[in-house]
Short mmCIF file of C-alpha atoms and ligand atoms in Angstrom, two decimals:
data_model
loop_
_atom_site.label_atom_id
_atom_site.label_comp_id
_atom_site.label_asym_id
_atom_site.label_seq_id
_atom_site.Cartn_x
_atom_site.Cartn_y
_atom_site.Cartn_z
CA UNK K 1 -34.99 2.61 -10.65
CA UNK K 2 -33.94 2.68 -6.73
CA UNK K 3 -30.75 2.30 -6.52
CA UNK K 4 -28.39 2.17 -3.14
CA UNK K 5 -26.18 6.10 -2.91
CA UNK K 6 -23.12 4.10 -2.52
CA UNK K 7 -23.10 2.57 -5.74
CA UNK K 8 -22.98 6.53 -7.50
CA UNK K 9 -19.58 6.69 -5.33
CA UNK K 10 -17.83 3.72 -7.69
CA UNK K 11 -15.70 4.77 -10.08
CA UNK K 12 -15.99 2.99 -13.52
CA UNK K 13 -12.48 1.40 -15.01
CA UNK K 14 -11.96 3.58 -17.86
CA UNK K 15 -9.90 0.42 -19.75
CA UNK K 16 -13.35 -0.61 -20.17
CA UNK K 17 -14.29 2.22 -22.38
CA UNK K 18 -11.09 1.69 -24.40
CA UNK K 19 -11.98 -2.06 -25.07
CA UNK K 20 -15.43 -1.06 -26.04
CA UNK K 21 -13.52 1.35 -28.48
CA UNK K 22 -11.30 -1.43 -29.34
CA UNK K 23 -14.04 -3.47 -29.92
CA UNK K 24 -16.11 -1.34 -32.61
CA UNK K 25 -12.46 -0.46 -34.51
CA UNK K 26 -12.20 -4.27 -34.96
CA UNK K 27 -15.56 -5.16 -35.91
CA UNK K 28 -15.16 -2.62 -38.43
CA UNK K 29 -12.34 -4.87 -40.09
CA UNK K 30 -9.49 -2.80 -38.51
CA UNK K 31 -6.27 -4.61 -36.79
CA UNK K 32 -5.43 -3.31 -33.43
CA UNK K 33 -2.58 -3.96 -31.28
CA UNK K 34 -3.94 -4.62 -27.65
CA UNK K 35 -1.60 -3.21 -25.12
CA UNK K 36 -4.49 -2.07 -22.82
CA UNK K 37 -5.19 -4.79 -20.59
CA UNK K 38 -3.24 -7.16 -18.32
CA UNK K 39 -3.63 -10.89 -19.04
CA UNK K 40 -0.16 -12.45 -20.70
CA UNK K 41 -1.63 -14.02 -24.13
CA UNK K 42 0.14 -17.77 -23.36
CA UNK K 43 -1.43 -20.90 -24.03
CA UNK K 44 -2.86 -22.87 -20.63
CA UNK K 45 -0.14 -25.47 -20.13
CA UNK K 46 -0.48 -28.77 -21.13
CA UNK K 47 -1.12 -30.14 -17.49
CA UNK K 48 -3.16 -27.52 -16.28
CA UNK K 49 -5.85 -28.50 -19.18
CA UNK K 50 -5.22 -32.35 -18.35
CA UNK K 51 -6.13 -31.65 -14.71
CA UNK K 52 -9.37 -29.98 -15.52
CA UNK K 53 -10.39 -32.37 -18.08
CA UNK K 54 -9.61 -34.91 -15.77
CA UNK K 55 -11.77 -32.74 -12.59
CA UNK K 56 -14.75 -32.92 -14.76
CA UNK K 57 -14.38 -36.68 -15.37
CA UNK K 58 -14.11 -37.43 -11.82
CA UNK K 59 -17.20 -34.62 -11.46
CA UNK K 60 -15.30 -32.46 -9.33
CA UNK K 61 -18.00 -30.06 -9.90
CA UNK K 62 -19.79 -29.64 -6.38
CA UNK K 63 -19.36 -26.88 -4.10
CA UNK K 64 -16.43 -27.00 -1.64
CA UNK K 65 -15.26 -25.50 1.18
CA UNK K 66 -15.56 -21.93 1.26
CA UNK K 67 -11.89 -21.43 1.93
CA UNK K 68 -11.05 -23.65 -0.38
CA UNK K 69 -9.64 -27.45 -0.94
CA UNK K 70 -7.12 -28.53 1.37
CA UNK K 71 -4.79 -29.89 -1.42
CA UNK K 72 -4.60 -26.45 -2.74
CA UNK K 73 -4.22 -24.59 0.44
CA UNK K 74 -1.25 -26.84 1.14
CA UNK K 75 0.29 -26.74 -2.33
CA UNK K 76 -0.18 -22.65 -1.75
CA UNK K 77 1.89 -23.39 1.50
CA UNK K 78 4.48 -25.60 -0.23
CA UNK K 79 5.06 -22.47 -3.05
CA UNK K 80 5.91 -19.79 -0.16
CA UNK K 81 8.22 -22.71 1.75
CA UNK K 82 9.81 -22.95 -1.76
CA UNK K 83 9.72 -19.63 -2.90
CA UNK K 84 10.71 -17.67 -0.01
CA UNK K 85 11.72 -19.49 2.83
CA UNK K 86 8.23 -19.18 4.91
CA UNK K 87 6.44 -22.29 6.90
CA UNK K 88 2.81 -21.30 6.56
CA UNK K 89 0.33 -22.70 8.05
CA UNK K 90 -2.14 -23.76 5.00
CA UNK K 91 -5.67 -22.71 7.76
CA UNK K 92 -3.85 -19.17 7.50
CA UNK K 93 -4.33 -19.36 3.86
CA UNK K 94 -8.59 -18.63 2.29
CA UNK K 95 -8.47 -19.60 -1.63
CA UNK K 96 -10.41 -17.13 -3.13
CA UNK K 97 -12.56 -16.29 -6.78
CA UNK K 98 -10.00 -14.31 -7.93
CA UNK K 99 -7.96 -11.37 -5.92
CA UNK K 100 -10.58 -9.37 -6.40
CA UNK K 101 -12.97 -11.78 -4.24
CA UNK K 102 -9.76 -11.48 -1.64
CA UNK K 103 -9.91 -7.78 -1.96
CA UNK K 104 -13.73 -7.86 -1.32
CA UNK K 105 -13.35 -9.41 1.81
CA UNK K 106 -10.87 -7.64 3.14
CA UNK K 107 -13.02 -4.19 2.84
CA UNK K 108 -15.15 -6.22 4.67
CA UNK K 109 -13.23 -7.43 7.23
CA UNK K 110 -11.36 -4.69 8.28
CA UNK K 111 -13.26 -1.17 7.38
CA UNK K 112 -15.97 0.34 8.81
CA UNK K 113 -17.84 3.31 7.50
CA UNK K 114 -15.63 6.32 7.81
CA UNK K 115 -12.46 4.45 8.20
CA UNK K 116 -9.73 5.65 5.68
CA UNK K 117 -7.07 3.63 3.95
CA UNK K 118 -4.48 4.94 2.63
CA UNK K 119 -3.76 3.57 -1.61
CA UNK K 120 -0.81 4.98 -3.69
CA UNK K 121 -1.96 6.91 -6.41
CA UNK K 122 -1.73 5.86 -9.40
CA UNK K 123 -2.41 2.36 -8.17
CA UNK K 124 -5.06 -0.38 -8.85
CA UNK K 125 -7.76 1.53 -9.40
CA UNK K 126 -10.59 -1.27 -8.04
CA UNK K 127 -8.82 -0.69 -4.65
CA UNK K 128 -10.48 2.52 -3.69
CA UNK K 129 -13.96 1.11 -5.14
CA UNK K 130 -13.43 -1.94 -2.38
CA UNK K 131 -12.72 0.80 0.09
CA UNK K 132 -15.66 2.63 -1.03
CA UNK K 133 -18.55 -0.32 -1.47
CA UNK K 134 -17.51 -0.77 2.40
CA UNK K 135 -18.11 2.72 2.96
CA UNK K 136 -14.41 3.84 3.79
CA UNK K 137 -12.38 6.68 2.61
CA UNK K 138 -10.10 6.51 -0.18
CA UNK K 139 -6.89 8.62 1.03
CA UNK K 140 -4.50 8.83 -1.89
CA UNK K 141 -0.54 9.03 -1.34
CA UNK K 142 0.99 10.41 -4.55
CA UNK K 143 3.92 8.03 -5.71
CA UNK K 144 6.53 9.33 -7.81
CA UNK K 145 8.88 8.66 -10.78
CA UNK K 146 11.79 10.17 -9.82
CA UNK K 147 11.82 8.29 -6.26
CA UNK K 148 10.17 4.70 -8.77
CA UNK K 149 7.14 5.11 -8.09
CA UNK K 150 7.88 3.63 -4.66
CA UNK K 151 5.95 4.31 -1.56
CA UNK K 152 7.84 5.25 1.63
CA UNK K 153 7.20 4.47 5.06
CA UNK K 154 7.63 8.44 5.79
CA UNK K 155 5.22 9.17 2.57
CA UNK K 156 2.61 7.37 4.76
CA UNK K 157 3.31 8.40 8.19
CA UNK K 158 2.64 12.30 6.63
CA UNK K 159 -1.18 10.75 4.99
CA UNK K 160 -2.24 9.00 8.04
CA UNK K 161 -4.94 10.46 9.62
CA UNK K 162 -6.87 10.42 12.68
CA UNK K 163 -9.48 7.81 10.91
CA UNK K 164 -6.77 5.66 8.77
CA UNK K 165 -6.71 1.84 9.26
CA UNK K 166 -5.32 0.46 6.92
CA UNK K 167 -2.91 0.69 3.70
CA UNK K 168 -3.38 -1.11 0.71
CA UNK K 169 -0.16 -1.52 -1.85
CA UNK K 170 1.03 -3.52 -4.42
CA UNK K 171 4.38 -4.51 -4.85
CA UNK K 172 5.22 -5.04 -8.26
CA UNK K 173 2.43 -2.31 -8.74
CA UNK K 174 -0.18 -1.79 -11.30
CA UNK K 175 0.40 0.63 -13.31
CA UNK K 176 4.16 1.38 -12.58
CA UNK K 177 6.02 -1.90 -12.45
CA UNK K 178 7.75 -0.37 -8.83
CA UNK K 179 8.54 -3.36 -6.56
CA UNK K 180 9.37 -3.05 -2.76
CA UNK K 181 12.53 -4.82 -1.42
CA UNK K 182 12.56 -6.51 2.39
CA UNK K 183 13.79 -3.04 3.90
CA UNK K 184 11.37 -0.57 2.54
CA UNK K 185 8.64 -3.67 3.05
CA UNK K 186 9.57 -3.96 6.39
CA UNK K 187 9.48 0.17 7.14
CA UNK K 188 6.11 0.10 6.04
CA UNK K 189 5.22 -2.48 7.94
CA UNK K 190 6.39 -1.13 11.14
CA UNK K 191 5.12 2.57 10.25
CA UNK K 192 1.36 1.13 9.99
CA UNK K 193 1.95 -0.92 13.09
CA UNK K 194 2.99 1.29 14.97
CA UNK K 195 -0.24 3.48 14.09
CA UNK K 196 -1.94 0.72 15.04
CA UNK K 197 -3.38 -0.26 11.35
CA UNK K 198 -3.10 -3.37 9.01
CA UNK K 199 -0.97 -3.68 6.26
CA UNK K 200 -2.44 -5.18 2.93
CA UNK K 201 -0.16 -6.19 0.29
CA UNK K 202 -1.36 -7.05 -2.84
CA UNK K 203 1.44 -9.38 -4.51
CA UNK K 204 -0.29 -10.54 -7.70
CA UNK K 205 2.74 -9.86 -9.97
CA UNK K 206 4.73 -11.48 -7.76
CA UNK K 207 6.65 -14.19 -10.33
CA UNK K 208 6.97 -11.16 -12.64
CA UNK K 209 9.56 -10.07 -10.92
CA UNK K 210 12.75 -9.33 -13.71
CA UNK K 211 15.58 -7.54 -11.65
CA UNK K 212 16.47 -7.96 -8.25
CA UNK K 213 15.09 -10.40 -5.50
CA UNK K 214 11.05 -11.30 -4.62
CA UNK K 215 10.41 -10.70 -1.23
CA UNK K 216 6.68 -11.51 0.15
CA UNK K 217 6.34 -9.12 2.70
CA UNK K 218 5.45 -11.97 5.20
CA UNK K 219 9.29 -12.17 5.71
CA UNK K 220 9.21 -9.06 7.13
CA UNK K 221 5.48 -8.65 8.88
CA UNK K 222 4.00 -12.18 9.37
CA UNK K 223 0.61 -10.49 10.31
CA UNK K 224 0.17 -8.70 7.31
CA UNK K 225 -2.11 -9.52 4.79
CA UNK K 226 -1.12 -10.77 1.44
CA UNK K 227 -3.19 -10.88 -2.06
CA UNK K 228 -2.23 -13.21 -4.70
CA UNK K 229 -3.52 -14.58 -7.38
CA UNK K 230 -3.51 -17.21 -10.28
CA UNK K 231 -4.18 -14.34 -12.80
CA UNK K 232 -1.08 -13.10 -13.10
CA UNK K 233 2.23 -15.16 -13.28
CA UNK K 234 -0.30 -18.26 -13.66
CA UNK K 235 -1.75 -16.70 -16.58
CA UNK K 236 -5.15 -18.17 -15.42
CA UNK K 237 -7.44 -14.94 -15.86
CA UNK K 238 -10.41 -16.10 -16.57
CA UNK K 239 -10.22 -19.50 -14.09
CA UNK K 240 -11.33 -16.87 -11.72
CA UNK K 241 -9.06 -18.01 -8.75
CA UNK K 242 -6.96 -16.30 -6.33
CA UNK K 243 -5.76 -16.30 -2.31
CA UNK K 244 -5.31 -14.16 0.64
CA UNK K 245 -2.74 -15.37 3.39
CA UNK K 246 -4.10 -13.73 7.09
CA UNK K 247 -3.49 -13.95 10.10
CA UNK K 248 -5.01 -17.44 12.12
CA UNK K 249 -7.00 -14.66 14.19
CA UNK K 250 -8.77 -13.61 11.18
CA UNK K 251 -9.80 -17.00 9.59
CA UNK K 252 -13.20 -17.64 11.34
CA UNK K 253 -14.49 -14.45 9.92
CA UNK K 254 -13.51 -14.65 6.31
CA UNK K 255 -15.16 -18.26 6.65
CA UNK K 256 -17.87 -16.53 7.36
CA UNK K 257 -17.76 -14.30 4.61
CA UNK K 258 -16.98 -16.21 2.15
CA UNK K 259 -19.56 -18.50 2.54
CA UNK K 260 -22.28 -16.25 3.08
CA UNK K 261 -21.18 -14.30 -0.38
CA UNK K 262 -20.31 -16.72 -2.92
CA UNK K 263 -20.13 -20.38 -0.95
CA UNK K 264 -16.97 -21.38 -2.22
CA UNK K 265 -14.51 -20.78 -5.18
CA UNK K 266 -14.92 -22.57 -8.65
CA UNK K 267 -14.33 -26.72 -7.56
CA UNK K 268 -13.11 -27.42 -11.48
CA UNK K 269 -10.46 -24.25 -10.99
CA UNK K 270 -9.09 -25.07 -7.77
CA UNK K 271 -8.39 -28.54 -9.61
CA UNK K 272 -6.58 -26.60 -12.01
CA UNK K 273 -4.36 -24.37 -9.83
CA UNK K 274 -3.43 -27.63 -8.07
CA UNK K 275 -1.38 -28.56 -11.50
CA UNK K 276 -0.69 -25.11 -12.01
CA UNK K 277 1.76 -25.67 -9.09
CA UNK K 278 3.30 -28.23 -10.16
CA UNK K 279 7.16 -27.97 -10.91
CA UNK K 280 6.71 -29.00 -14.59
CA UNK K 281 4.41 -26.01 -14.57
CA UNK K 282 6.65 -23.63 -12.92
CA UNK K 283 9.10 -23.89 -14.87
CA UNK K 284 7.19 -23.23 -17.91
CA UNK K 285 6.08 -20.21 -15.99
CA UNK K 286 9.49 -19.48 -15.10
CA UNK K 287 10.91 -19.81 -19.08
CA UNK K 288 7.59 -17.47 -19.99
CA UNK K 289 8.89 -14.99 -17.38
CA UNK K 290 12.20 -14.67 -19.69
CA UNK K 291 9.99 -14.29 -22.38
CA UNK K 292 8.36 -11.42 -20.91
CA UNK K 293 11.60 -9.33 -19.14
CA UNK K 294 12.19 -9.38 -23.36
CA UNK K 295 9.26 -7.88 -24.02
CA UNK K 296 9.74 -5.56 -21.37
CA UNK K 297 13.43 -5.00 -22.36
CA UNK K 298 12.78 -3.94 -25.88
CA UNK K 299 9.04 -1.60 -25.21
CA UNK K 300 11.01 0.32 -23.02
CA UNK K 301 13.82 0.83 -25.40
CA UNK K 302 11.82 1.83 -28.10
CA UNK K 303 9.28 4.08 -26.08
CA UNK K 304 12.11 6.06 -24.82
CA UNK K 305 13.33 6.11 -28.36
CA UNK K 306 9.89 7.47 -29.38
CA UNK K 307 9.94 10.41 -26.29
CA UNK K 308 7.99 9.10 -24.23
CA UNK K 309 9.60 9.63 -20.76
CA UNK K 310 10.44 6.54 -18.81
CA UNK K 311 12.80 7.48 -15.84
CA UNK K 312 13.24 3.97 -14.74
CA UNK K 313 12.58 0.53 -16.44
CA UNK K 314 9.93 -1.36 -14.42
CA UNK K 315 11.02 -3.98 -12.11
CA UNK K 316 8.26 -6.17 -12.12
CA UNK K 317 4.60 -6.26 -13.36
CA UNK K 318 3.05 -6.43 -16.98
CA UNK K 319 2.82 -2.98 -18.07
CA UNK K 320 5.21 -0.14 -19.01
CA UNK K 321 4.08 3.71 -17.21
CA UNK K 322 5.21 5.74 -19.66
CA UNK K 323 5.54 9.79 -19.17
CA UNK K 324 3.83 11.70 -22.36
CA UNK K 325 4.92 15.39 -21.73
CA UNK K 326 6.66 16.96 -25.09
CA UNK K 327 4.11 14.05 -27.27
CA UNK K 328 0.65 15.28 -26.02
CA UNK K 329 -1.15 17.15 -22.80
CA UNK K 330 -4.08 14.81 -22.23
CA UNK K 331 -4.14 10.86 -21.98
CA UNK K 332 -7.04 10.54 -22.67
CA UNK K 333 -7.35 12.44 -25.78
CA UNK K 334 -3.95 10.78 -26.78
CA UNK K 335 -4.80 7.15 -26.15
CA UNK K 336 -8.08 8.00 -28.07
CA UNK K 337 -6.15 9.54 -30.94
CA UNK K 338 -3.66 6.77 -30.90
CA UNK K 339 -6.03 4.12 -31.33
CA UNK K 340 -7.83 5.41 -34.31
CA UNK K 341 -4.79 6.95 -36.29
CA UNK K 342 -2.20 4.26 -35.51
CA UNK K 343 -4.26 1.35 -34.46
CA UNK K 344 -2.86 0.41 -31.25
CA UNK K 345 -4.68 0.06 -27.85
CA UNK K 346 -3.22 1.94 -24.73
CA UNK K 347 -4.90 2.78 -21.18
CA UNK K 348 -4.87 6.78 -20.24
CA UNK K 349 -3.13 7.65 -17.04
CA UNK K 350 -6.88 8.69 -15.27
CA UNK K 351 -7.52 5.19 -15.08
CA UNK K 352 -4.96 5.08 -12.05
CA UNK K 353 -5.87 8.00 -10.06
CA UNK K 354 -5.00 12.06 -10.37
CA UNK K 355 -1.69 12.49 -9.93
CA UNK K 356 0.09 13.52 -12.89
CA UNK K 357 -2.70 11.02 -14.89
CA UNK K 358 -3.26 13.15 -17.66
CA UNK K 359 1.03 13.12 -18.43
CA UNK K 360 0.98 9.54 -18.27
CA UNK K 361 0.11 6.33 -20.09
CA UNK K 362 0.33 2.43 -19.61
CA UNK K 363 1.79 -0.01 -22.03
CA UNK K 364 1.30 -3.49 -21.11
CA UNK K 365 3.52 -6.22 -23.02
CA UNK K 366 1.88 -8.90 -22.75
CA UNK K 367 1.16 -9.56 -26.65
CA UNK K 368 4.46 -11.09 -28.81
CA UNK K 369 7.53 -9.37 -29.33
CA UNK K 370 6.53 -9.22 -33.18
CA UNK K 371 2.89 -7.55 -32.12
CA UNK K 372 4.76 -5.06 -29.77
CA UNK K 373 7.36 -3.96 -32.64
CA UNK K 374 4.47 -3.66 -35.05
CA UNK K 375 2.82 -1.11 -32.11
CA UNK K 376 6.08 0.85 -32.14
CA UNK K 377 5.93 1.13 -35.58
CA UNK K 378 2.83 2.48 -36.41
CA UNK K 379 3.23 4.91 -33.34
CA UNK K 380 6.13 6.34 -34.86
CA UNK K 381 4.61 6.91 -37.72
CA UNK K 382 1.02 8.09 -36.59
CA UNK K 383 3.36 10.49 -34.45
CA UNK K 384 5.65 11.52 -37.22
CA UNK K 385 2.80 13.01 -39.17
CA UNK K 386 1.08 14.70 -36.61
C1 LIG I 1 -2.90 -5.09 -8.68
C2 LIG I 1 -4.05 -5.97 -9.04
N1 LIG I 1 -4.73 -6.59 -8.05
C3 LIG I 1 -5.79 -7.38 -8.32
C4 LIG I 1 -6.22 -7.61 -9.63
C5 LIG I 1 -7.41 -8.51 -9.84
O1 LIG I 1 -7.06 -9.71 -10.43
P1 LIG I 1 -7.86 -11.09 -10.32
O2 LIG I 1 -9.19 -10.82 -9.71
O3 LIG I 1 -7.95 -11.58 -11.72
O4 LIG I 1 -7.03 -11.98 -9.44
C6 LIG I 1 -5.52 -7.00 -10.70
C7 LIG I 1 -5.95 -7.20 -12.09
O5 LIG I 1 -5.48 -6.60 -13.02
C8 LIG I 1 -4.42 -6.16 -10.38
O6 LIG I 1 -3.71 -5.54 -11.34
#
């Protein structure tokens, strides 16, 4: 088979391999704890499943505007007004299928081949595969624990380069839970403008947010561009929906876009999101995010108890980054040998990037406290009698 050079530059996303893994352990009979992936296992609230039923009733099932319906762009508004303080207009905001769609475009929009953007590494690893598939450079900046995994504005003045654009972060990040406040958002902001490039920040965990204050980093940089998501704090996964706020300059082109590459988002899930928004629905979210800091609280307590090395508890995010020098030298081979002696699923450090990937793991916690104390358990004993 033909097939186009750039696709042999992609990267695949080695969680995959460990849910295929996963997968044959359990078919096999065997239970496994699943702390590999990143979608909170809560029930779709009551309203949110009234909505849809009620969508498909009404046949809300046609196409719709590619950047989405104007209810939902405007209840998107209404969140950051409420949220954080910000009067956006709702034609600067493109409702998308999924982040990732977001993320798609913006590779689109804004690289051209041979254009590098700069990505923290470890980070999300699709980001340098969006980078790539528009024929960019991935330029890494290494992010580390002992500074929180936090990127500086000085870390990426010394990575830009003659052909950077752009820099792509998230903030609570994937894999290390590090989240930005309004002075180092607003340092990076004016670092990449002053080198001339756009700033893309990727706030799907944003709602996951346990210590200290959110700040969207349009507070600080109203022309940057923001990723979010109903993934995440929604827990909507699989409804496939997500948004990018841009700049009004930048809306006729990711019209464009959008409508050349998938028409529009999902009509019956942009229903949905509408109730997602809903206060009854936020503060469901809100009592689930209490749910989750416990989670959080008590994996990192009892990894550290275990050795693994966990300088600083994660601010935000899903997962726990864990350090596994003193347990193991390779993630990979550890995560492996984890799963099949002690039964629970973890994602090897090399799915993030290079930097100090085969000393590290991630944990996520978004199974039930009782699931995550059963994970500990059989880790300290598959680790005792090693
Ligand atoms: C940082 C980050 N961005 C984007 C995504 C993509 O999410 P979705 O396409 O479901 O919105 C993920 C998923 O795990 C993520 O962790």
């Amino acid at each position: 088979m033909r097939r186009a050079r750039r696709v042999a530059t992609l990267t695949s996303f080695k969680v995959v391999d460990v849910l295929e893994a996963v997968e044959r352990l359990q078919s096999q009979g065997r239970d496994i704890v699943r702390l590999e992936a990143g979608q909170p296992a809560f029930a779709t609230p009551a309203r949110v499943v009234e909505a849809t039923r009620r969508a498909l009733a009404e046949e809300r099932t046609r196409y719709t505007s590619a950047l989405g319906i104007e209810p939902l762009r405007e209840a998107i508004a209404d969140f950051y007004r409420w949220r954080h303080g910000l009067t956006l207009d709702p034609a600067r905001i493109a409702v998308t299928t999924g982040s990732s769609a977001a993320l798609a475009l913006l590779g689109d929009l804004l690289i051209e081949p041979g254009d590098g953007v700069v990505l923290t590494d470890p980070g999300y690893p699709c980001n340098a595969n969006f980078v790539r598939r528009a024929g960019g450079e991935p330029q890494w900046i290494p992010v580390v624990a002992e500074q929180g995994y936090r990127l500086t504005a000085a870390a990426v003045a010394g990575h830009w380069r003659a052909n950077t654009v752009s820099a792509w972060l998230a903030s609570p990040a994937n894999p290390t839970g590090a989240v930005l406040d309004a002075d180092a958002l607003g340092e990076l902001a004016a670092e990449v403008s002053r080198r001339r490039g756009t700033l893309v920040v990727d706030e799907i965990y944003h709602g996951l947010i346990y210590d200290g204050p959110e700040t969207s980093v349009l507070e600080v940089a109203a022309d940057a561009f923001v990723i979010n998501s109903f993934s995440k704090y929604f827990g909507m996964t699989g409804w496939r929906l997500g948004w990018l706020v841009a700049p009004q300059a930048a809306m006729g082109d990711l019209n464009t876009l959008a409508q050349n590459f998938y028409i529009s988002p999902s009509s019956i899930a942009q229903h949905a999101a509408l109730a997602a928004l809903h206060p009854e629905v936020l503060a469901e979210l809100e009592a689930r995010r209490e749910e989750l800091r416990c989670r959080r609280d008590f994996l990192v307590a009892a990894l550290r108890e275990l050795g693994f090395a966990i300088p600083r508890v994660p601010a935000g995010g899903l997962y726990v980054y864990a350090g596994i020098d003193g347990l193991a030298d390779d993630s990979e081979a550890f995560c492996r040998e984890m799963l099949e002696r002690a039964g629970v699923a973890f994602t090897p450090g090399t799915d993030f990037g290079t930097h100090r990937a085969r000393q590290c793991v991630r944990f996520s916690y978004t199974e039930p406290l009782p699931r995550l104390e059963l994970a500990v358990e059989r880790l300290r004993l598959a680790l005792a009698q090693r």
